[in-house]
CSV table of C-alpha atoms in Angstrom, one decimal:
chain,number,residue,atom,x,y,z
A,7,MET,CA,0.0,0.0,0.0
A,8,SER,CA,1.4,3.4,-1.0
A,9,SER,CA,1.9,6.0,1.7
A,10,ILE,CA,-0.4,9.0,1.7
A,11,VAL,CA,1.3,12.3,0.9
A,12,ARG,CA,-0.3,15.7,1.6
A,13,ILE,CA,0.6,18.1,-1.2
A,14,LEU,CA,0.1,21.9,-1.0
A,15,GLY,CA,0.1,23.7,-4.3
A,16,ILE,CA,0.7,27.5,-4.3
A,17,ASP,CA,0.0,29.9,-7.2
A,18,PRO,CA,1.8,33.1,-6.2
A,19,GLY,CA,0.4,36.5,-6.8
A,20,LEU,CA,0.8,39.9,-5.0
A,21,ARG,CA,-2.9,40.6,-4.9
A,22,ARG,CA,-4.1,37.0,-4.5
A,23,THR,CA,-2.0,33.9,-3.8
A,24,GLY,CA,-4.0,30.8,-4.5
A,25,TRP,CA,-3.4,27.6,-2.5
A,26,GLY,CA,-4.8,24.1,-2.8
A,27,LEU,CA,-4.3,20.9,-0.8
A,28,ILE,CA,-4.6,17.4,-2.1
A,29,THR,CA,-3.6,14.0,-0.8
A,30,ALA,CA,-1.9,11.5,-3.1
A,31,GLN,CA,-1.8,7.7,-2.6
A,32,GLY,CA,-0.2,6.1,-5.6
A,33,SER,CA,-2.3,7.3,-8.6
A,34,LYS,CA,-5.3,8.2,-6.4
A,35,LEU,CA,-5.8,11.9,-5.7
A,36,THR,CA,-8.2,13.3,-3.2
A,37,TYR,CA,-9.3,16.9,-2.8
A,38,GLY,CA,-8.5,18.5,0.6
A,39,ASP,CA,-9.1,22.2,0.6
A,40,CYS,CA,-8.3,25.4,-1.3
A,41,GLY,CA,-8.5,29.1,-1.1
A,42,VAL,CA,-6.6,32.4,-1.5
A,43,VAL,CA,-4.4,34.6,0.6
A,44,THR,CA,-4.8,38.3,-0.2
A,45,SER,CA,-2.9,41.5,0.5
A,46,ASP,CA,-4.3,45.0,0.8
A,47,GLY,CA,-3.4,46.9,-2.4
A,48,ASP,CA,-3.5,50.2,-0.5
A,49,LEU,CA,-0.6,49.2,1.7
A,50,PRO,CA,3.1,49.7,0.9
A,51,LEU,CA,4.8,46.7,-0.7
A,52,ALA,CA,6.7,45.6,2.4
A,53,LEU,CA,3.4,45.4,4.4
A,54,ARG,CA,1.7,43.6,1.6
A,55,LEU,CA,4.5,41.0,1.5
A,56,ARG,CA,4.1,40.6,5.3
A,57,GLU,CA,0.4,39.9,4.8
A,58,LEU,CA,1.3,37.2,2.3
A,59,PHE,CA,4.0,35.8,4.5
A,60,GLU,CA,1.7,35.5,7.5
A,61,GLY,CA,-1.2,34.3,5.5
A,62,ILE,CA,0.8,31.5,3.8
A,63,GLY,CA,2.2,30.6,7.2
A,64,ARG,CA,-1.3,30.1,8.6
A,65,ILE,CA,-2.2,27.8,5.7
A,66,VAL,CA,1.0,25.7,6.1
A,67,GLU,CA,0.3,25.5,9.9
A,68,ALA,CA,-3.4,24.5,9.4
A,69,GLN,CA,-3.1,22.1,6.5
A,70,LYS,CA,0.2,20.4,7.6
A,71,PRO,CA,1.4,19.4,4.1
A,72,ASP,CA,4.3,17.0,3.6
A,73,GLU,CA,5.5,18.6,0.4
A,74,VAL,CA,4.9,22.0,-1.4
A,75,ALA,CA,4.8,22.9,-5.1
A,76,VAL,CA,5.0,26.4,-6.4
A,77,GLU,CA,4.6,27.8,-9.9
A,78,GLU,CA,7.7,29.4,-11.4
A,79,THR,CA,7.7,33.1,-12.3
A,80,PHE,CA,6.2,33.8,-15.8
A,81,VAL,CA,8.3,36.6,-17.3
A,82,ASN,CA,6.2,38.9,-19.4
A,83,LYS,CA,6.7,42.3,-21.1
A,84,ASP,CA,5.7,44.2,-18.0
A,85,ALA,CA,8.9,44.2,-16.0
A,86,GLN,CA,7.3,45.9,-13.0
A,87,ALA,CA,4.5,43.3,-12.8
A,88,THR,CA,7.1,40.5,-13.1
A,89,LEU,CA,9.1,41.9,-10.3
A,90,LYS,CA,6.1,42.2,-8.0
A,91,LEU,CA,5.2,38.6,-8.8
A,92,GLY,CA,8.7,37.6,-8.0
A,93,HIS,CA,8.3,39.2,-4.5
A,94,ALA,CA,5.1,37.3,-3.9
A,95,ARG,CA,6.7,34.0,-5.1
A,96,ALA,CA,9.5,34.5,-2.7
A,97,MET,CA,7.0,34.5,0.2
A,98,ALA,CA,5.6,31.2,-1.3
A,99,LEU,CA,9.0,29.7,-1.3
A,100,VAL,CA,10.4,31.0,2.0
A,101,VAL,CA,7.4,30.1,4.3
A,102,PRO,CA,7.3,26.4,3.7
A,103,ALA,CA,11.1,26.2,3.5
A,104,ASN,CA,11.2,27.9,6.9
A,105,ALA,CA,8.9,25.2,8.1
A,106,GLY,CA,11.3,22.5,7.0
A,107,LEU,CA,9.2,21.3,4.1
A,108,PRO,CA,10.6,20.2,0.7
A,109,VAL,CA,9.6,22.8,-2.0
A,110,PHE,CA,9.4,22.0,-5.7
A,111,GLU,CA,9.0,24.4,-8.6
A,112,TYR,CA,7.1,23.9,-11.9
A,113,ALA,CA,6.9,25.9,-15.1
A,114,ALA,CA,3.5,27.0,-16.2
A,115,ASN,CA,3.6,25.1,-19.5
A,116,LEU,CA,4.5,21.9,-17.6
A,117,ILE,CA,1.6,22.4,-15.3
A,118,LYS,CA,-0.8,22.9,-18.2
A,119,LYS,CA,0.6,19.9,-20.1
A,120,THR,CA,0.4,17.6,-17.1
A,121,VAL,CA,-3.2,18.5,-16.1
A,122,ALA,CA,-4.8,19.3,-19.5
A,123,GLY,CA,-2.5,17.6,-22.0
A,124,SER,CA,-1.3,20.8,-23.7
A,125,GLY,CA,1.3,23.3,-22.7
A,126,HIS,CA,-1.0,26.0,-24.2
A,127,ALA,CA,-4.2,25.1,-22.5
A,128,GLU,CA,-6.5,27.9,-21.5
A,129,LYS,CA,-7.6,28.5,-17.9
A,130,VAL,CA,-11.1,27.2,-18.5
A,131,GLN,CA,-9.5,23.9,-19.7
A,132,ILE,CA,-7.4,23.7,-16.6
A,133,GLN,CA,-10.3,24.3,-14.3
A,134,ALA,CA,-12.4,21.7,-16.1
A,135,MET,CA,-9.6,19.1,-15.7
A,136,VAL,CA,-9.1,20.0,-12.1
A,137,ARG,CA,-12.9,19.4,-11.5
A,138,PHE,CA,-12.6,16.1,-13.4
A,139,LEU,CA,-9.6,14.8,-11.5
A,140,LEU,CA,-10.8,16.1,-8.2
A,141,PRO,CA,-14.6,15.8,-8.4
A,142,LYS,CA,-15.1,17.1,-4.8
A,143,ALA,CA,-13.0,20.2,-5.4
A,144,GLU,CA,-14.8,23.5,-4.6
A,145,PHE,CA,-13.2,26.7,-5.8
A,146,ARG,CA,-14.6,30.1,-6.6
A,147,VAL,CA,-11.6,31.8,-8.1
A,148,ALA,CA,-9.1,30.8,-10.7
A,149,ASP,CA,-6.2,31.3,-8.4
A,150,ALA,CA,-7.3,28.4,-6.2
A,151,ALA,CA,-8.0,26.2,-9.2
A,152,ASP,CA,-4.5,27.0,-10.5
A,153,ALA,CA,-3.0,26.0,-7.1
A,154,LEU,CA,-4.8,22.7,-7.2
A,155,ALA,CA,-3.4,22.1,-10.7
A,156,ILE,CA,0.1,22.8,-9.4
A,157,ALA,CA,-0.4,20.2,-6.6
A,158,ILE,CA,-1.7,17.7,-9.2
A,159,THR,CA,1.4,18.3,-11.3
A,160,HIS,CA,3.7,17.6,-8.4
A,161,ALA,CA,1.8,14.4,-7.6
A,162,SER,CA,2.5,13.3,-11.2
A,163,HIS,CA,6.2,14.0,-11.0
A,164,ARG,CA,7.0,12.9,-7.5
A,165,ASP,CA,8.3,9.5,-8.7
A,166,ALA,CA,10.6,11.3,-11.3
A,167,HIS,CA,12.1,13.4,-8.5
A,168,ALA,CA,12.7,10.3,-6.3
A,169,LEU,CA,14.2,8.3,-9.2
A,170,ARG,CA,16.5,11.2,-10.1
A,171,LYS,CA,17.6,11.7,-6.6
A,172,THR,CA,18.3,7.9,-6.1
A,173,HIS,CA,20.5,7.7,-9.2
A,174,LEU,CA,22.4,11.0,-8.6
A,175,PRO,CA,26.0,10.7,-7.5
A,176,GLU,CA,26.4,11.4,-3.9
A,177,GLY,CA,28.0,14.8,-4.5
A,178,LYS,CA,25.3,16.0,-6.8
A,179,ARG,CA,22.6,14.5,-4.6
A,180,ARG,CA,23.4,16.9,-1.9
A,181,THR,CA,22.9,19.8,-4.3
A,182,LEU,CA,19.4,18.7,-5.5
A,183,THR,CA,17.1,21.8,-5.1
A,184,GLY,CA,13.8,20.1,-5.9
A,185,GLN,CA,13.1,22.1,-9.1
A,186,ALA,CA,10.9,20.5,-11.8
A,187,ALA,CA,13.6,20.1,-14.5
A,188,ALA,CA,13.8,16.5,-13.5
A,189,GLY,CA,10.3,15.9,-14.8
A,190,GLN,CA,10.1,18.2,-17.8
A,191,GLY,CA,11.5,15.7,-20.3
A,192,LEU,CA,9.5,12.7,-19.1
A,193,ALA,CA,6.0,13.5,-20.1
A,194,GLY,CA,6.5,13.1,-23.8
A,195,LYS,CA,3.5,14.0,-25.9
A,196,GLY,CA,0.0,14.3,-24.3
A,197,PHE,CA,-0.6,13.3,-20.7
A,198,SER,CA,2.0,12.0,-18.4
A,199,ALA,CA,1.7,8.3,-17.4
A,200,ALA,CA,0.5,9.2,-13.9
A,201,ALA,CA,-2.1,11.7,-15.2
A,202,ALA,CA,-3.4,9.2,-17.8
A,203,ALA,CA,-3.7,6.5,-15.0
A,204,ARG,CA,-5.8,8.9,-12.9
A,205,ILE,CA,-8.1,9.8,-15.8
A,206,GLU,CA,-8.6,6.1,-16.7
A,207,ALA,CA,-9.4,5.3,-13.0
A,208,ALA,CA,-11.9,8.2,-12.9
A,209,LEU,CA,-13.6,7.0,-16.1
A,210,ALA,CA,-13.7,3.5,-14.8
A,211,LYS,CA,-15.3,4.7,-11.5
A,212,GLN,CA,-18.0,6.6,-13.5
A,213,GLY,CA,-18.8,3.3,-15.3
């Protein structure tokens, strides 16, 4: 019997940081909870970051995840917006790391490909697949749905991380940071093997 792992996905944002918790046992995923942490846009940047830091801290303390997955920064043409997103993402990385939790990072296109089968999937497709893979999921905002998608992605790539760590030379093993590069070349075309297994299981359950 596979052990149960609690995975917290975090979708960083200065205004709203989405979070979503799932449990993974082998290829079986179960919805836990989700929501958003917000900051007051009228406050100075430092105080807004403190709000995110404290809010994410409360989520980590309450949900007690075993592992955390965070979306990588998407660099766009608006340098100021990218910089602000980077600040928010730093909070999403530091808080769980400070709690002693392993933190993994995933590129947006890998998240889309893992969950929806295409690296260019639209948000509505991501939300539909999150609802399909986690039938009991309840989310009112896209940020929470994105966070659940990040958690699903990590569940799909956990074995790849473990395999890579096992076969790394001892010297390199100590420098492993937990970033998602280990899994990016394994998915191939379409769904990852783990995602496909979950979808087939869900279809079989529906009869």
